């Protein structure tokens, strides 16, 4: 649910209160966690992936399953953070997924269906854009980052062993429809 220009202009200066979101409750339920506030977990794994072009239906099914099972909404993240502050008990594995322009295009999105942001459309592999951001030249990146990436899958947890088991389980399913370019 995108916000209108008026809604963006009238956001509270202190940010949205996740515990009392008022008119922003639907927005927080629709936005992934880790966008408005850090997930706060002690350990995280990032998987940089490229969809297997002959297996895009399988990729779409994997994305749908991942989103319904693992993606943490901003609303849920605020609830989990409140619970942690009140009890000291860590929450479950945090999950998120982000797509590059290449990833959207591989899945069949084009034109106005893509985010309009110019740097997003250019992609990370442009040294001119990197220079504006203070990034090193692409030629100096580790090999796994130099290849065009379709998606970034983020998983995080306070329990390192549980996180690694989760990543290993998800990676096994993911390999049917994607190549893992880099695991960080």
mmCIF file of C-alpha atoms in Angstrom:
data_model
loop_
_atom_site.group_PDB
_atom_site.id
_atom_site.type_symbol
_atom_site.label_atom_id
_atom_site.label_comp_id
_atom_site.label_asym_id
_atom_site.label_seq_id
_atom_site.Cartn_x
_atom_site.Cartn_y
_atom_site.Cartn_z
ATOM 1 C CA UNK A 1 0.000 0.000 0.000
ATOM 2 C CA UNK A 2 2.043 2.979 -1.207
ATOM 3 C CA UNK A 3 1.632 6.273 0.581
ATOM 4 C CA UNK A 4 0.351 9.323 -1.250
ATOM 5 C CA UNK A 5 2.495 12.441 -1.506
ATOM 6 C CA UNK A 6 0.279 14.056 1.156
ATOM 7 C CA UNK A 7 0.692 11.075 3.502
ATOM 8 C CA UNK A 8 4.460 11.107 3.004
ATOM 9 C CA UNK A 9 4.577 14.842 3.721
ATOM 10 C CA UNK A 10 2.589 14.428 6.943
ATOM 11 C CA UNK A 11 4.437 11.471 8.482
ATOM 12 C CA UNK A 12 5.235 12.089 12.158
ATOM 13 C CA UNK A 13 8.641 13.761 12.548
ATOM 14 C CA UNK A 14 9.626 11.140 15.153
ATOM 15 C CA UNK A 15 8.613 8.296 12.827
ATOM 16 C CA UNK A 16 5.781 5.813 13.044
ATOM 17 C CA UNK A 17 5.207 4.354 16.503
ATOM 18 C CA UNK A 18 5.159 0.620 15.857
ATOM 19 C CA UNK A 19 3.358 -0.085 19.112
ATOM 20 C CA UNK A 20 0.642 2.519 18.455
ATOM 21 C CA UNK A 21 0.653 2.853 14.642
ATOM 22 C CA UNK A 22 -2.783 4.444 14.347
ATOM 23 C CA UNK A 23 -3.524 5.124 10.665
ATOM 24 C CA UNK A 24 -0.269 3.387 9.648
ATOM 25 C CA UNK A 25 -1.230 -0.094 10.904
ATOM 26 C CA UNK A 26 -2.029 -1.370 7.393
ATOM 27 C CA UNK A 27 1.223 0.078 6.058
ATOM 28 C CA UNK A 28 3.294 -1.659 8.757
ATOM 29 C CA UNK A 29 1.550 -4.959 8.015
ATOM 30 C CA UNK A 30 2.400 -4.570 4.325
ATOM 31 C CA UNK A 31 6.039 -3.395 4.610
ATOM 32 C CA UNK A 32 8.868 -5.837 5.271
ATOM 33 C CA UNK A 33 10.744 -5.515 8.510
ATOM 34 C CA UNK A 34 14.279 -4.098 8.615
ATOM 35 C CA UNK A 35 13.237 -1.178 6.435
ATOM 36 C CA UNK A 36 11.952 1.238 9.081
ATOM 37 C CA UNK A 37 14.075 -0.171 11.897
ATOM 38 C CA UNK A 38 16.902 -2.709 12.120
ATOM 39 C CA UNK A 39 15.865 -6.294 12.878
ATOM 40 C CA UNK A 40 18.241 -6.242 15.873
ATOM 41 C CA UNK A 41 19.287 -9.911 15.689
ATOM 42 C CA UNK A 42 22.879 -10.830 16.589
ATOM 43 C CA UNK A 43 23.547 -12.998 13.509
ATOM 44 C CA UNK A 44 22.487 -12.730 9.885
ATOM 45 C CA UNK A 45 23.063 -14.485 6.580
ATOM 46 C CA UNK A 46 22.622 -12.825 3.207
ATOM 47 C CA UNK A 47 22.078 -14.950 0.111
ATOM 48 C CA UNK A 48 22.663 -13.233 -3.228
ATOM 49 C CA UNK A 49 20.823 -15.294 -5.852
ATOM 50 C CA UNK A 50 20.078 -15.504 -9.568
ATOM 51 C CA UNK A 51 16.931 -17.295 -10.708
ATOM 52 C CA UNK A 52 17.498 -20.255 -13.034
ATOM 53 C CA UNK A 53 15.962 -18.987 -16.267
ATOM 54 C CA UNK A 54 14.468 -22.382 -17.167
ATOM 55 C CA UNK A 55 12.843 -22.680 -13.735
ATOM 56 C CA UNK A 56 11.013 -19.385 -13.259
ATOM 57 C CA UNK A 57 7.687 -21.008 -12.322
ATOM 58 C CA UNK A 58 9.543 -22.870 -9.570
ATOM 59 C CA UNK A 59 11.177 -19.572 -8.545
ATOM 60 C CA UNK A 60 7.768 -17.895 -8.278
ATOM 61 C CA UNK A 61 6.495 -20.767 -6.108
ATOM 62 C CA UNK A 62 9.619 -20.582 -3.937
ATOM 63 C CA UNK A 63 9.193 -16.817 -3.504
ATOM 64 C CA UNK A 64 5.524 -17.225 -2.543
ATOM 65 C CA UNK A 65 6.365 -19.951 -0.013
ATOM 66 C CA UNK A 66 9.274 -17.947 1.417
ATOM 67 C CA UNK A 67 7.158 -14.799 1.692
ATOM 68 C CA UNK A 68 4.288 -16.536 3.470
ATOM 69 C CA UNK A 69 6.551 -18.497 5.827
ATOM 70 C CA UNK A 70 9.636 -16.397 6.506
ATOM 71 C CA UNK A 71 9.161 -12.724 5.558
ATOM 72 C CA UNK A 72 8.739 -10.632 8.686
ATOM 73 C CA UNK A 73 6.471 -7.605 8.362
ATOM 74 C CA UNK A 74 7.356 -4.314 10.026
ATOM 75 C CA UNK A 75 4.279 -4.762 12.240
ATOM 76 C CA UNK A 76 5.426 -8.200 13.399
ATOM 77 C CA UNK A 77 8.959 -6.893 13.912
ATOM 78 C CA UNK A 78 7.653 -4.192 16.282
ATOM 79 C CA UNK A 79 5.625 -6.808 18.229
ATOM 80 C CA UNK A 80 8.660 -9.103 18.498
ATOM 81 C CA UNK A 81 10.899 -6.215 19.621
ATOM 82 C CA UNK A 82 8.379 -5.195 22.287
ATOM 83 C CA UNK A 83 8.175 -8.811 23.496
ATOM 84 C CA UNK A 84 11.968 -9.021 23.655
ATOM 85 C CA UNK A 85 12.242 -5.799 25.671
ATOM 86 C CA UNK A 86 9.533 -7.007 28.067
ATOM 87 C CA UNK A 87 10.718 -10.606 28.557
ATOM 88 C CA UNK A 88 14.276 -10.900 27.240
ATOM 89 C CA UNK A 89 13.129 -13.794 25.046
ATOM 90 C CA UNK A 90 14.456 -13.574 21.481
ATOM 91 C CA UNK A 91 12.001 -13.810 18.627
ATOM 92 C CA UNK A 92 11.923 -16.272 15.757
ATOM 93 C CA UNK A 93 14.104 -16.181 12.656
ATOM 94 C CA UNK A 94 13.737 -12.872 10.817
ATOM 95 C CA UNK A 95 13.348 -13.044 7.034
ATOM 96 C CA UNK A 96 13.230 -10.585 4.142
ATOM 97 C CA UNK A 97 13.671 -10.617 0.377
ATOM 98 C CA UNK A 98 14.656 -7.813 -1.980
ATOM 99 C CA UNK A 99 14.714 -7.856 -5.775
ATOM 100 C CA UNK A 100 16.989 -6.136 -8.249
ATOM 101 C CA UNK A 101 15.784 -4.810 -11.572
ATOM 102 C CA UNK A 102 17.232 -7.955 -13.169
ATOM 103 C CA UNK A 103 15.254 -10.102 -10.742
ATOM 104 C CA UNK A 104 11.992 -8.342 -11.495
ATOM 105 C CA UNK A 105 12.623 -8.596 -15.229
ATOM 106 C CA UNK A 106 13.495 -12.298 -15.003
ATOM 107 C CA UNK A 107 10.133 -12.870 -13.322
ATOM 108 C CA UNK A 108 8.302 -11.047 -16.127
ATOM 109 C CA UNK A 109 7.905 -7.536 -14.753
ATOM 110 C CA UNK A 110 8.654 -4.598 -17.050
ATOM 111 C CA UNK A 111 8.097 -0.905 -17.678
ATOM 112 C CA UNK A 112 5.874 0.832 -15.141
ATOM 113 C CA UNK A 113 5.731 -2.350 -13.041
ATOM 114 C CA UNK A 114 9.338 -1.687 -12.010
ATOM 115 C CA UNK A 115 10.301 0.861 -9.360
ATOM 116 C CA UNK A 116 10.958 4.214 -11.032
ATOM 117 C CA UNK A 117 14.031 5.054 -8.954
ATOM 118 C CA UNK A 118 16.846 5.761 -11.448
ATOM 119 C CA UNK A 119 19.721 4.290 -9.373
ATOM 120 C CA UNK A 120 17.615 1.139 -8.851
ATOM 121 C CA UNK A 121 17.031 0.833 -12.580
ATOM 122 C CA UNK A 122 20.747 1.386 -13.274
ATOM 123 C CA UNK A 123 21.768 -1.357 -10.880
ATOM 124 C CA UNK A 124 24.811 -1.720 -8.663
ATOM 125 C CA UNK A 125 27.268 -2.503 -11.430
ATOM 126 C CA UNK A 126 27.742 1.069 -12.639
ATOM 127 C CA UNK A 127 30.984 2.641 -11.483
ATOM 128 C CA UNK A 128 29.522 6.125 -12.059
ATOM 129 C CA UNK A 129 26.743 5.436 -9.555
ATOM 130 C CA UNK A 130 29.219 3.750 -7.220
ATOM 131 C CA UNK A 131 31.423 6.828 -7.283
ATOM 132 C CA UNK A 132 28.461 8.972 -6.192
ATOM 133 C CA UNK A 133 27.849 6.563 -3.308
ATOM 134 C CA UNK A 134 31.527 6.255 -2.383
ATOM 135 C CA UNK A 135 31.640 2.567 -3.373
ATOM 136 C CA UNK A 136 34.810 0.938 -4.718
ATOM 137 C CA UNK A 137 34.957 0.099 -8.450
ATOM 138 C CA UNK A 138 33.128 -3.070 -9.509
ATOM 139 C CA UNK A 139 36.443 -4.597 -10.643
ATOM 140 C CA UNK A 140 37.603 -4.671 -6.997
ATOM 141 C CA UNK A 141 34.530 -6.520 -5.695
ATOM 142 C CA UNK A 142 34.726 -10.172 -4.639
ATOM 143 C CA UNK A 143 33.733 -12.498 -7.484
ATOM 144 C CA UNK A 144 30.330 -13.454 -6.054
ATOM 145 C CA UNK A 145 29.240 -9.816 -6.030
ATOM 146 C CA UNK A 146 30.383 -8.976 -9.570
ATOM 147 C CA UNK A 147 27.711 -11.078 -11.244
ATOM 148 C CA UNK A 148 24.240 -9.610 -11.777
ATOM 149 C CA UNK A 149 22.071 -10.607 -8.837
ATOM 150 C CA UNK A 150 18.303 -11.123 -9.016
ATOM 151 C CA UNK A 151 17.447 -11.147 -5.327
ATOM 152 C CA UNK A 152 18.865 -10.776 -1.845
ATOM 153 C CA UNK A 153 17.455 -13.112 0.770
ATOM 154 C CA UNK A 154 18.110 -12.005 4.337
ATOM 155 C CA UNK A 155 17.750 -14.252 7.363
ATOM 156 C CA UNK A 156 18.674 -13.283 10.913
ATOM 157 C CA UNK A 157 18.421 -14.765 14.376
ATOM 158 C CA UNK A 158 19.914 -14.449 17.841
ATOM 159 C CA UNK A 159 20.497 -18.224 17.849
ATOM 160 C CA UNK A 160 23.374 -18.790 15.405
ATOM 161 C CA UNK A 161 22.905 -22.566 15.181
ATOM 162 C CA UNK A 162 19.173 -22.259 14.459
ATOM 163 C CA UNK A 163 19.948 -19.614 11.833
ATOM 164 C CA UNK A 164 22.485 -21.840 10.064
ATOM 165 C CA UNK A 165 20.069 -24.807 10.083
ATOM 166 C CA UNK A 166 17.355 -22.577 8.636
ATOM 167 C CA UNK A 167 19.673 -21.221 5.938
ATOM 168 C CA UNK A 168 20.853 -24.720 5.024
ATOM 169 C CA UNK A 169 17.256 -26.005 4.776
ATOM 170 C CA UNK A 170 16.113 -23.037 2.688
ATOM 171 C CA UNK A 171 19.216 -23.200 0.490
ATOM 172 C CA UNK A 172 18.472 -26.808 -0.399
ATOM 173 C CA UNK A 173 14.999 -25.867 -1.660
ATOM 174 C CA UNK A 174 16.287 -22.700 -3.289
ATOM 175 C CA UNK A 175 18.852 -24.537 -5.429
ATOM 176 C CA UNK A 176 16.034 -26.073 -7.473
ATOM 177 C CA UNK A 177 15.200 -22.651 -8.892
ATOM 178 C CA UNK A 178 18.196 -20.391 -8.215
ATOM 179 C CA UNK A 179 21.945 -20.217 -8.129
ATOM 180 C CA UNK A 180 23.429 -18.821 -4.919
ATOM 181 C CA UNK A 181 26.047 -16.348 -6.129
ATOM 182 C CA UNK A 182 27.318 -15.336 -2.712
ATOM 183 C CA UNK A 183 26.583 -16.321 0.885
ATOM 184 C CA UNK A 184 27.603 -13.708 3.420
#
